[in-house]
Structures are given as structure tokens and as C-alpha cells.
PDB file of C-alpha atoms and ligand atoms in Angstrom:
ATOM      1  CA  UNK M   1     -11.810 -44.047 -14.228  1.00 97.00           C
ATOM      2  CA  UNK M   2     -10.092 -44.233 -17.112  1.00 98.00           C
ATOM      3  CA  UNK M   3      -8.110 -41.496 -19.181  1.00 98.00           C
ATOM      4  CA  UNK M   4      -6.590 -40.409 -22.157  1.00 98.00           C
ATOM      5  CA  UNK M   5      -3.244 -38.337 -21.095  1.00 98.00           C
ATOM      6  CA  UNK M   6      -2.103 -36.560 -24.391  1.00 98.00           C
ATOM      7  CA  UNK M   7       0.470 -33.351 -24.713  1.00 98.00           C
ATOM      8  CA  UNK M   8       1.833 -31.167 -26.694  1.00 98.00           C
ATOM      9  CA  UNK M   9      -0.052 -31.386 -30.078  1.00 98.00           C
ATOM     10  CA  UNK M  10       1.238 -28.230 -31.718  1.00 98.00           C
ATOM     11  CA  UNK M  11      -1.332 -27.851 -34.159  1.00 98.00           C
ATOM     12  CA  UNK M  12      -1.087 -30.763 -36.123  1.00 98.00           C
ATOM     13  CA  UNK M  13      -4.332 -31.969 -36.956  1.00 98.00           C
ATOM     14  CA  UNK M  14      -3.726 -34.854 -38.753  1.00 98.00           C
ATOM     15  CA  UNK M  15      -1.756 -36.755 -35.722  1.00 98.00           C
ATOM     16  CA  UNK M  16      -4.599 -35.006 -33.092  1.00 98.00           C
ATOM     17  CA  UNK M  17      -7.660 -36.870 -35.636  1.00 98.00           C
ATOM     18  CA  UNK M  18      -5.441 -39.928 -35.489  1.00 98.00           C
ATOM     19  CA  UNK M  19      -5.336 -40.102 -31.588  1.00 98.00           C
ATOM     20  CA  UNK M  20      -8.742 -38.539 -31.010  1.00 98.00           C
ATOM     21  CA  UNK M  21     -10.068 -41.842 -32.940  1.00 98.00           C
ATOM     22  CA  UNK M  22      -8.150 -43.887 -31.453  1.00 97.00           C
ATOM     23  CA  UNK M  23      -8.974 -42.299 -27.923  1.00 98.00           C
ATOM     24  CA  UNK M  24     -13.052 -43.238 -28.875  1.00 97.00           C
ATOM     25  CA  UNK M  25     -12.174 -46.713 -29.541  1.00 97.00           C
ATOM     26  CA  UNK M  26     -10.724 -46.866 -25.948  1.00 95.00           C
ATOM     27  CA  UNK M  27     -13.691 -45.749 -24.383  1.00 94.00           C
ATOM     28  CA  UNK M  28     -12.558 -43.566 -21.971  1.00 98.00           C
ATOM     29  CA  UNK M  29     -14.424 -41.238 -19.329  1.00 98.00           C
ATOM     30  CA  UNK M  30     -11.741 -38.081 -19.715  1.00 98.00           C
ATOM     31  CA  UNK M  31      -9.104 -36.518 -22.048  1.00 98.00           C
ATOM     32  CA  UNK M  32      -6.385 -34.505 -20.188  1.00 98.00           C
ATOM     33  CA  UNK M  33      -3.957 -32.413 -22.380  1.00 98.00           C
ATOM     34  CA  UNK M  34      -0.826 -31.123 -20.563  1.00 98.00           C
ATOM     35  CA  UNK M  35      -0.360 -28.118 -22.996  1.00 98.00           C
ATOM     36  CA  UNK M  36       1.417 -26.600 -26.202  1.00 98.00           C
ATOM     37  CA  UNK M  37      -1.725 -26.928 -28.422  1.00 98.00           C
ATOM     38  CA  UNK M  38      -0.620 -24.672 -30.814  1.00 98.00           C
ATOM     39  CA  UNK M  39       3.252 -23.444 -32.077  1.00 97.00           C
ATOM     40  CA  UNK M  40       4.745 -25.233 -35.087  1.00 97.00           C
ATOM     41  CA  UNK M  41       2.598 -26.521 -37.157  1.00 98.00           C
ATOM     42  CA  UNK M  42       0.009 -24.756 -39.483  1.00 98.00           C
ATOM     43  CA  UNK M  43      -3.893 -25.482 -37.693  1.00 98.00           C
ATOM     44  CA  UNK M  44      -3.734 -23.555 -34.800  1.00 98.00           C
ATOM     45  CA  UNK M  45      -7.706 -22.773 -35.023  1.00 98.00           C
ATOM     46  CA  UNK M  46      -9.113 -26.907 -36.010  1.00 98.00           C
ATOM     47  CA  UNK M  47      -6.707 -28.554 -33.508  1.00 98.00           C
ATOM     48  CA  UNK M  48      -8.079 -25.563 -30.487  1.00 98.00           C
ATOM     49  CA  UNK M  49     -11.592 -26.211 -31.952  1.00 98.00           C
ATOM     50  CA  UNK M  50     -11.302 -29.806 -31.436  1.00 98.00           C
ATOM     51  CA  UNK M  51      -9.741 -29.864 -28.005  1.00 98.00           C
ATOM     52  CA  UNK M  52     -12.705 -27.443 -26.906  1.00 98.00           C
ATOM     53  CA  UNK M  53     -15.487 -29.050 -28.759  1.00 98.00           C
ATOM     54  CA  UNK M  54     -13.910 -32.828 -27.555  1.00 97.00           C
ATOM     55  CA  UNK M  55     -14.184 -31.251 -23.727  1.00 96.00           C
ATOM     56  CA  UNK M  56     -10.348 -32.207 -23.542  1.00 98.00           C
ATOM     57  CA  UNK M  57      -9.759 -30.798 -19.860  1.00 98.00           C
ATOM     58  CA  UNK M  58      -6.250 -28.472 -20.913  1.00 98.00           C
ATOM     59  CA  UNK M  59      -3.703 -26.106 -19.296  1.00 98.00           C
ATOM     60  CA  UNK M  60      -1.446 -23.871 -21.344  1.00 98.00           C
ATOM     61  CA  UNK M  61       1.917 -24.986 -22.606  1.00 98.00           C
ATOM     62  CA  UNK M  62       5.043 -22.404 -23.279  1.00 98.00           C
ATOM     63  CA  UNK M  63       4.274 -22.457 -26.824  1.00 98.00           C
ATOM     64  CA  UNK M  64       0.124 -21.658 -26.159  1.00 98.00           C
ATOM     65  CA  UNK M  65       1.737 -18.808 -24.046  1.00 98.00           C
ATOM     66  CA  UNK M  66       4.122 -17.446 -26.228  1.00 98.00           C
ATOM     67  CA  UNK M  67       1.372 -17.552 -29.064  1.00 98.00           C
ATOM     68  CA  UNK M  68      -1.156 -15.193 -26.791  1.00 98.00           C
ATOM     69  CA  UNK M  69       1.548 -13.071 -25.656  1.00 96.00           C
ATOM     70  CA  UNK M  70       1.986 -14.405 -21.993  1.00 96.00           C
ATOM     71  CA  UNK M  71       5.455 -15.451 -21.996  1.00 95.00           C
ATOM     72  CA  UNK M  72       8.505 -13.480 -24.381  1.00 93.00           C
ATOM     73  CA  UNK M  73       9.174 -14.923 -27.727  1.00 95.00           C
ATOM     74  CA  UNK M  74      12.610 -14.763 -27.643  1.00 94.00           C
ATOM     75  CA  UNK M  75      13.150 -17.372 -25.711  1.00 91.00           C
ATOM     76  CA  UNK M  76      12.746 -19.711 -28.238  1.00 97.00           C
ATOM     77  CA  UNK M  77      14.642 -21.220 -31.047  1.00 96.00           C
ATOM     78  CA  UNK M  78      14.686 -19.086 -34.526  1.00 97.00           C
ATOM     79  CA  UNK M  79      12.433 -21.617 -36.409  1.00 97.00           C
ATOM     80  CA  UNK M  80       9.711 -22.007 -33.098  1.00 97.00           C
ATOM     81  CA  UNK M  81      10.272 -18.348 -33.353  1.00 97.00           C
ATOM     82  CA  UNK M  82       8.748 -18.021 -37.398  1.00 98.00           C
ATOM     83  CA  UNK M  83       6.053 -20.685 -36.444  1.00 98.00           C
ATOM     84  CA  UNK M  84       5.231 -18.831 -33.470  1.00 98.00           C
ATOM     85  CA  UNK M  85       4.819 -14.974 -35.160  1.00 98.00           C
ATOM     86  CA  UNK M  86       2.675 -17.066 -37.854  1.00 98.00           C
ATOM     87  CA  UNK M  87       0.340 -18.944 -34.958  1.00 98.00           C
ATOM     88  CA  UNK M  88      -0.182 -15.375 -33.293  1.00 98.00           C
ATOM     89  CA  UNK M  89      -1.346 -13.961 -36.777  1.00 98.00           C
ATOM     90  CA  UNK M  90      -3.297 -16.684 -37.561  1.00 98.00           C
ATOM     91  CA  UNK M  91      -4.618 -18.070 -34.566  1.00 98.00           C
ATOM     92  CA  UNK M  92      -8.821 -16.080 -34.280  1.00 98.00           C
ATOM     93  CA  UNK M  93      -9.282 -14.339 -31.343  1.00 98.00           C
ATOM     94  CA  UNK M  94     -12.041 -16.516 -29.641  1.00 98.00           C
ATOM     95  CA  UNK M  95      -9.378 -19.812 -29.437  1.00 98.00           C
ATOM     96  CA  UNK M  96      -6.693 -17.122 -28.051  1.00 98.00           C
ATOM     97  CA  UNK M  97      -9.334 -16.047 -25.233  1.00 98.00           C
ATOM     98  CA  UNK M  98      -9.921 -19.931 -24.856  1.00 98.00           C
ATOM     99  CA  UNK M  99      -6.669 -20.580 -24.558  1.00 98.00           C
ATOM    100  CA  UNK M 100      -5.778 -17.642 -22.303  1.00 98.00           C
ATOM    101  CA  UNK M 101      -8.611 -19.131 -19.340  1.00 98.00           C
ATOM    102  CA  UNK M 102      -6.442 -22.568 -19.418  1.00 98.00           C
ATOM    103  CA  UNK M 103      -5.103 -23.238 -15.991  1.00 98.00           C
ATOM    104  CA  UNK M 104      -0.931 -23.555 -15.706  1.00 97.00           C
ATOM    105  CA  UNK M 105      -1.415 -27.057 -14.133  1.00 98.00           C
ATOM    106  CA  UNK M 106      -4.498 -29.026 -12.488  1.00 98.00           C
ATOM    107  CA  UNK M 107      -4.814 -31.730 -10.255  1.00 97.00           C
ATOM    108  CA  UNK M 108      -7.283 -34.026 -11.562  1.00 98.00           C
ATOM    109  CA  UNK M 109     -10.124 -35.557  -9.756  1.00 97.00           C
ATOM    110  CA  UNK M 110      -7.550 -35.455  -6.450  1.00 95.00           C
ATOM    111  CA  UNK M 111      -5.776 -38.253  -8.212  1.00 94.00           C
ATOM    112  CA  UNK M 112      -2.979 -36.763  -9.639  1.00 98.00           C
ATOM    113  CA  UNK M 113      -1.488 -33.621 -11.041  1.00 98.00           C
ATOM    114  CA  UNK M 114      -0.664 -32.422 -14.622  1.00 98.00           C
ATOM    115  CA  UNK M 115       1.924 -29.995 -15.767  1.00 98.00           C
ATOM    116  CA  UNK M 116       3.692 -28.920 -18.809  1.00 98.00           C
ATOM    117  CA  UNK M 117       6.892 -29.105 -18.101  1.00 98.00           C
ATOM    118  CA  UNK M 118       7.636 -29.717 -14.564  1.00 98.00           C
ATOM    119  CA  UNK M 119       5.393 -29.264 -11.316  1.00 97.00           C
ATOM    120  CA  UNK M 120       7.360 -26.161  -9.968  1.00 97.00           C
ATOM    121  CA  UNK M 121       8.122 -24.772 -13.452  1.00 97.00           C
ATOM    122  CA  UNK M 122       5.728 -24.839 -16.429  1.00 97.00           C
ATOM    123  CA  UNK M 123       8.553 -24.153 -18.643  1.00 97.00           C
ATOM    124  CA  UNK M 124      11.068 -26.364 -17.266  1.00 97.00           C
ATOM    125  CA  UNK M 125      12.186 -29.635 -18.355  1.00 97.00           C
ATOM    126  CA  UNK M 126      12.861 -32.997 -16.723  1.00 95.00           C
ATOM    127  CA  UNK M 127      15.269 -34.804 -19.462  1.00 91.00           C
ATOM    128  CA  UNK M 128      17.015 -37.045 -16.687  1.00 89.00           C
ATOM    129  CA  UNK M 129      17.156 -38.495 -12.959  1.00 87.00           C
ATOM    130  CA  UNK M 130      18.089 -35.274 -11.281  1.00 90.00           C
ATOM    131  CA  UNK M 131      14.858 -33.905 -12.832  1.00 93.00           C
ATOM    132  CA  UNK M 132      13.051 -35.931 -11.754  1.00 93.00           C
ATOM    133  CA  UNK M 133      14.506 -36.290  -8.488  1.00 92.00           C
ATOM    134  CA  UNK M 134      13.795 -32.334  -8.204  1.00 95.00           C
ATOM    135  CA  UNK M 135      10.556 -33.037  -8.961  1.00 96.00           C
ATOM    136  CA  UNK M 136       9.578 -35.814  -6.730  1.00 95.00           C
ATOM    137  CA  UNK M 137      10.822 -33.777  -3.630  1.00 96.00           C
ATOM    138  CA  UNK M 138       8.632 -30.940  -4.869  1.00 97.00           C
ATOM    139  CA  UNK M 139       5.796 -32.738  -5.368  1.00 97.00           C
ATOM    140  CA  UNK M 140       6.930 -34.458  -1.482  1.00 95.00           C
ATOM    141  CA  UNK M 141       7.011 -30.724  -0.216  1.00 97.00           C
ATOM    142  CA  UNK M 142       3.732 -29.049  -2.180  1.00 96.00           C
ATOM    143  CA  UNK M 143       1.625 -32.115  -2.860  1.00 95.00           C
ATOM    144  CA  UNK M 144       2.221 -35.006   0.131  1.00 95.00           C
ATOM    145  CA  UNK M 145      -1.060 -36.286  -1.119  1.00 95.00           C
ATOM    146  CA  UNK M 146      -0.170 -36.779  -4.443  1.00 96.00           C
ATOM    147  CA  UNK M 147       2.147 -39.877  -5.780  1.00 96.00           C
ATOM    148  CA  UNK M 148       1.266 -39.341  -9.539  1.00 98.00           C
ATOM    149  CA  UNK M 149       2.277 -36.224 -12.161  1.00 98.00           C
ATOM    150  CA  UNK M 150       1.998 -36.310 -15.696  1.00 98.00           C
ATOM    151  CA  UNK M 151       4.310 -33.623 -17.707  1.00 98.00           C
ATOM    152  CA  UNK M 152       4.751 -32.981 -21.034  1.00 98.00           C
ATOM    153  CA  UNK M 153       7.190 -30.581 -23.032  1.00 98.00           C
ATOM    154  CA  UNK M 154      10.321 -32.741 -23.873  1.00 96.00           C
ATOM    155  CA  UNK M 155       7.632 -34.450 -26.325  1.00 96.00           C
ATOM    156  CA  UNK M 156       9.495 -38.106 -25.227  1.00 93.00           C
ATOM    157  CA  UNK M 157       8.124 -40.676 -23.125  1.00 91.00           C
ATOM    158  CA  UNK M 158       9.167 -41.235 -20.265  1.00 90.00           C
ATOM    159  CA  UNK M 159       8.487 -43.141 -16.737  1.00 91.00           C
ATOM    160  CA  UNK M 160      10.212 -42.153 -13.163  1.00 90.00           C
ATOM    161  CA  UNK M 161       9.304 -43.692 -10.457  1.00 90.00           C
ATOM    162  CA  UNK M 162      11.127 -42.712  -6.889  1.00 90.00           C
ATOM    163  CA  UNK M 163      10.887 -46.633  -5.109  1.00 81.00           C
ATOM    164  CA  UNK M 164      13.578 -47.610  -3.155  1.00 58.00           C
ATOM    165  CA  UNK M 165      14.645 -43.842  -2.494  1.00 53.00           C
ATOM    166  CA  UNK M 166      16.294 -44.474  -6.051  1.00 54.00           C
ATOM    167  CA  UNK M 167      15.243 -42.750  -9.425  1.00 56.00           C
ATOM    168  CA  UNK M 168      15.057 -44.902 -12.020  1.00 57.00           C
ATOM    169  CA  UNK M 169      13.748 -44.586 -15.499  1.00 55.00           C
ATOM    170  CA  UNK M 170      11.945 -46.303 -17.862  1.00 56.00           C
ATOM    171  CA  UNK M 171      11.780 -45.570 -21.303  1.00 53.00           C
ATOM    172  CA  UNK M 172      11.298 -48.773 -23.591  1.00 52.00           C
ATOM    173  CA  UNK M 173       8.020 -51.145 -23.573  1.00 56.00           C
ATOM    174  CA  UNK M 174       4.034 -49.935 -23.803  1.00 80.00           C
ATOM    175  CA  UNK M 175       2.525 -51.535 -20.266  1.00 88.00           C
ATOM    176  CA  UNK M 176       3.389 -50.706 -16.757  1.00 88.00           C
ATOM    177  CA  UNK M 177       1.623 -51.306 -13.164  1.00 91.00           C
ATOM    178  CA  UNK M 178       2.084 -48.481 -10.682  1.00 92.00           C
ATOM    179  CA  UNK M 179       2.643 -49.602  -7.433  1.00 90.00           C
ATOM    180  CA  UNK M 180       0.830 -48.589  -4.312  1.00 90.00           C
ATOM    181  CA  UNK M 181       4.733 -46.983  -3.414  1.00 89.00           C
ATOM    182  CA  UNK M 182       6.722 -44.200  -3.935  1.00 91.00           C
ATOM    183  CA  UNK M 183       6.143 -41.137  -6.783  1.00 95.00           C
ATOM    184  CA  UNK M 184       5.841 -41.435 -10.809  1.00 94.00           C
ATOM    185  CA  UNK M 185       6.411 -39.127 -13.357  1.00 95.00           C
ATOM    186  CA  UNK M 186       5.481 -39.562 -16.531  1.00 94.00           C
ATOM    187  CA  UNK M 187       5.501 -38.462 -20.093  1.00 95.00           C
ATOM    188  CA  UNK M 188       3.449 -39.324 -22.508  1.00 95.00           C
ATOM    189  CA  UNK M 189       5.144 -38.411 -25.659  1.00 95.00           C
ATOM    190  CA  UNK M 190       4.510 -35.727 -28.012  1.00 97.00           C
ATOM    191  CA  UNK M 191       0.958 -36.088 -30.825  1.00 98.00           C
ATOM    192  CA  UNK M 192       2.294 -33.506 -32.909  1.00 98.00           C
ATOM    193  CA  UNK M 193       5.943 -33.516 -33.525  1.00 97.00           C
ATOM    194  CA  UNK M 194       7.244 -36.633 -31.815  1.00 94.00           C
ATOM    195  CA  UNK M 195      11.165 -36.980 -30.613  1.00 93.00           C
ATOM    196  CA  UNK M 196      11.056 -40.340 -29.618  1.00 88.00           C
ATOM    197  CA  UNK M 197      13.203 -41.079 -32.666  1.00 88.00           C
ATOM    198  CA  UNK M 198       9.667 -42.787 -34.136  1.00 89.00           C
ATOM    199  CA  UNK M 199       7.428 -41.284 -36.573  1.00 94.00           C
ATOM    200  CA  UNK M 200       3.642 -40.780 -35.331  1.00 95.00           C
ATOM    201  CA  UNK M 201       1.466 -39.711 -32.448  1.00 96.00           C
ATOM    202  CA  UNK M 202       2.207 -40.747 -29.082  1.00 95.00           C
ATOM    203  CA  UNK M 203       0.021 -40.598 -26.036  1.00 95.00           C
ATOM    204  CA  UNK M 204      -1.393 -42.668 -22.950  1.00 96.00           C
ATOM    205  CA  UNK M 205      -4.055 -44.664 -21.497  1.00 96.00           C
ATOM    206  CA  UNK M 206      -4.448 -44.003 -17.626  1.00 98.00           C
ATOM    207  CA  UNK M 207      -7.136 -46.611 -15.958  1.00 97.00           C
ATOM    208  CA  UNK M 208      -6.767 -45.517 -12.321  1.00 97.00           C
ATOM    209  CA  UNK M 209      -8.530 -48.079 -10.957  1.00 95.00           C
ATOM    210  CA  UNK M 210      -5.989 -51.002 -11.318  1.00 94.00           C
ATOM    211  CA  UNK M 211      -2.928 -48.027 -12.030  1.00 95.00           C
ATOM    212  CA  UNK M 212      -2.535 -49.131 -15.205  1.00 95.00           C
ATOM    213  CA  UNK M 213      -0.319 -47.049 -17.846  1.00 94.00           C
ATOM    214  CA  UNK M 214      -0.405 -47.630 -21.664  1.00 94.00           C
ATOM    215  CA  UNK M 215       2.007 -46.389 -24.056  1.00 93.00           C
ATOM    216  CA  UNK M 216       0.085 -45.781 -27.313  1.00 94.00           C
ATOM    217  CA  UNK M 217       1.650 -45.156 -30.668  1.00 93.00           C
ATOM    218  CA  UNK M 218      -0.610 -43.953 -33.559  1.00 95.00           C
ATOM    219  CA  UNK M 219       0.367 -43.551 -37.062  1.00 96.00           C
ATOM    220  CA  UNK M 220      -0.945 -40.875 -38.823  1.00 98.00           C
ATOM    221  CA  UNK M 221      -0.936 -38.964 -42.276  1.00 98.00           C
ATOM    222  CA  UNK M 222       2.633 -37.261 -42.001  1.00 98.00           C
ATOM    223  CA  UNK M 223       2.881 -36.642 -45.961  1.00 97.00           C
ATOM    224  CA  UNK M 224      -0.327 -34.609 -45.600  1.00 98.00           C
ATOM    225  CA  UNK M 225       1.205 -32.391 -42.562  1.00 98.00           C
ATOM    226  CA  UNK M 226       4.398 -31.645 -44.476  1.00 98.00           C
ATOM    227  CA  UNK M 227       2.741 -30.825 -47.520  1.00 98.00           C
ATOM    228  CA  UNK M 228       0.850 -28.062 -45.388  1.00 98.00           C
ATOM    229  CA  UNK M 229       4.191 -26.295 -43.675  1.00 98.00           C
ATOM    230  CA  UNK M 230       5.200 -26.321 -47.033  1.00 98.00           C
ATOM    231  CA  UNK M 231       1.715 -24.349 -48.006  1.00 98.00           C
ATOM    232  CA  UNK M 232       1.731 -22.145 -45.317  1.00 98.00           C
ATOM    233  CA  UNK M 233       5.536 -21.432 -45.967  1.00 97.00           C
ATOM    234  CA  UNK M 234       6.710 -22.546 -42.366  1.00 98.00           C
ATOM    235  CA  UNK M 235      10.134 -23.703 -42.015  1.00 97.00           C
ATOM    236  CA  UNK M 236      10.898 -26.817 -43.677  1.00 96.00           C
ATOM    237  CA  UNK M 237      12.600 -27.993 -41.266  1.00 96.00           C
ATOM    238  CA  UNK M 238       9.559 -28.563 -38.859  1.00 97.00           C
ATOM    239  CA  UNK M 239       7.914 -30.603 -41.893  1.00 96.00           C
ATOM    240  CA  UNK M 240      11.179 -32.656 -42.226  1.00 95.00           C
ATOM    241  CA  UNK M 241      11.418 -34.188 -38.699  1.00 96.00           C
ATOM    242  CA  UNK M 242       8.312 -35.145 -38.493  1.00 96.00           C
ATOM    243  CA  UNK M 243       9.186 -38.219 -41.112  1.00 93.00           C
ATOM    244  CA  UNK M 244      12.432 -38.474 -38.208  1.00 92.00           C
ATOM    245  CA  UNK M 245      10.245 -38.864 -35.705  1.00 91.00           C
ATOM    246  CA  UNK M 246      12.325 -36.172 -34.029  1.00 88.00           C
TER     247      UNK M 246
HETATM  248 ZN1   ZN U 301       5.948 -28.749 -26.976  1.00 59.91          ZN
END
């Protein structure tokens, strides 16, 4: 089987048309999104319209949540904060009731399991080791079956892996093997507002037959993207780190 693994598109449609062509031209059999659809950027309706019409199998992010009224806004940051008021407003009521029937995580096809942020904490986020260590003995304790979890939220790639009863983590280069031992975690990078210090859409290629992972970068139409924040009077500064690629 293979699959598409993307997260955290924030309503950028621009970078989600980039990767959903690309995604057709790599013929695969699902799409799995691991959440934050919406929050930031200004097409909250297309970029839910596409991931429903495109049968992308989703769960909710915190932004999705905070955007449908699940989880309290004031959590967040002052800017995600503005672009979060002006997704609620603008976001029509049948992609909110789509979006509110999303699971919080999934395990997928009893092959492995996808969360936003971390598996026991949608919200939380694994930025290093320890995270990850927390996570693998989670996923030891609540999933023994399970040695793969893609997670999303930090919108950076990233690969853990637990061999050797030592944590180790890969961040550089686009092809990896999984080995038939120990746990992985990874991240597939962010499609809408990447932070991997590179400018574009980031997501993976999962082909579970030989566990095969690829890293795929895909440029898309930034200057268009910006130009709408600026339209829809978002905060600049969301427009201006998108050309940062963080
Ligand atoms: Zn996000």
C-alpha cells in the first residue's frame, strides 16, 4: 500500500494544489492528513473542500479545534489568535460540521497510527529525544502492536526511531528504510506554512510494503499566498515567513 502522509495545511491552497498534484503523479492508494487544515491562512472553505472531495482520510488538529470552538483560543499566540477569529467567521458551516466528525487520531489499516501532535496528547509537541522517548513508551504501553506513528504540529520533519534502546534523530536527507526493529516517529513537515527553514510544501510518501519513507519537497506559488493575507488583511507576518520558510 502506498500513502501520501501530509499535515498541517492551514488553509493555504496554493501549497495543498501543489502537493495534491504532485500526490497524483505518485500514484498512491490513500492520503492521510494528521490535522490543522485550517488557522492562518485565508481559504479555510477550498482547502476543507478539497481534503473532503480528495477522500483525504483526516483527524482534527489544535488549530481545526480552536476554529469550531472545541479547544479555548487563548491558548494561542496573538497573531494565530487574529487568523483564528477570522477562520471561525469565515469558515461555512457545512466544512465546520465536517470538520467537527474528524477523529483526534486513527490507526490506519492496523499499520500504524496518526496523531497531531503526539499519541497521548493531540496538542502536545515532540521537538526533541525526550519527546520522543515519551512517546515511544506510550505507544509501548497503549499500542504494543504498533511500531509506526506519524505526528504533525511542529510543521518540521522529523525521523525517531527507538533501535538500540537509544533515540536518535534524523532530520537531513529525503529516503529512509524502516527496519523490521524498534518504534519510528515521524514528521512529515508542514504544506502550508513550513519551518524547516525552506520555502515550500513538505510532505511524505509511505509504501508499506518495502517500509519505505520519502521526504518530498514541493514548491509552490508563495507570492500568490502572501498577496492574499495581505487581501484578507491577516497579519503580515504570517505572509512574510512563508518566503522564510519558517
Ligand atoms: Zn499546525
Amino acid at each position: 500500500m502506498r500513502y501520501a502522509i501530509v499535515s498541517d495545511i492551514h488553509a493555504n491552497l496554493e501549497a495543498l494544489r501543489a502537493v495534491s498534484k504532485d500526490i497524483k503523479a505518485q500514484r498512491v492508494d490513500k492520503i492521510i492528513c494528521l490535522g490543522d487544515i485550517v488557522g492562518y491562512y485565508p481559504d479555510p472553505n477550498n482547502c476543507t473542500k478539497l481534503c473532503r472531495n480528495s477522500r483525504f482520510i483526516c483527524i482534527r488538529g489544535n488549530h481545526d479545534d480552536a476554529a469550531l470552538g472545541i479547544c479555548d483560543i487563548d491558548d494561542f499566540n496573538p497573531i494565530a489568535q487574529t487568523a483564528l477569529l477570522w477562520t471561525a467567521k469565515e469558515l461555512k458551516q457545512e466544512y465546520k460540521d465536517w470538520l467537527r466528525e474528524l477523529p483526534e487520531h486513527l490507526l490506519v489499516d492496523d499499520q500504524f497510527l496518526a496523531v497531531h501532535g503526539s499519541p497521548w496528547d493531540p496538542y502536545a509537541y515532540i521537538f526533541s529525544s525526550g519527546g520522543a522517548l515519551q512517546a515511544f513508551s506510550y505507544l509501548h504501553n497503549h499500542h504494543p502492536s504498533i511500531t509506526l506513528c506519524f505526528f504533525g504540529h511542529t510543521h518540521q520533519r522529523a525521523l525517531y526511531t527507538s533501535e538500540e534502546s537509544a533515540v536518535e534523530e534524523i532530520a537531513e536527507g529525503t529516503h529512509y528504510t524502516l527496519s523490521n526493529q524498534g518504534l519510528f516517529l515521524i514528521n512529515p513537515g508542514s504544506v502550508g506554512q513550513s519551518r524547516d527553514g525552506r520555502p515550500g510544501a513538505s510532505y511524505i510518501i509511505y509504501n508499506s510494503k518495502g517500509k519505505e519513507i520519502e521526504f518530498r519537497h514541493v514548491p509552490y506559488n508563495i507570492d500568490l499566498t502572501m498577496r492574499k493575507v495581505a487581501a484578507a488583511k491577516l497579519p503580515l507576518m504570517l505572509a512574510e515567513r512563508l518566503s522564510l520558510g519558517y
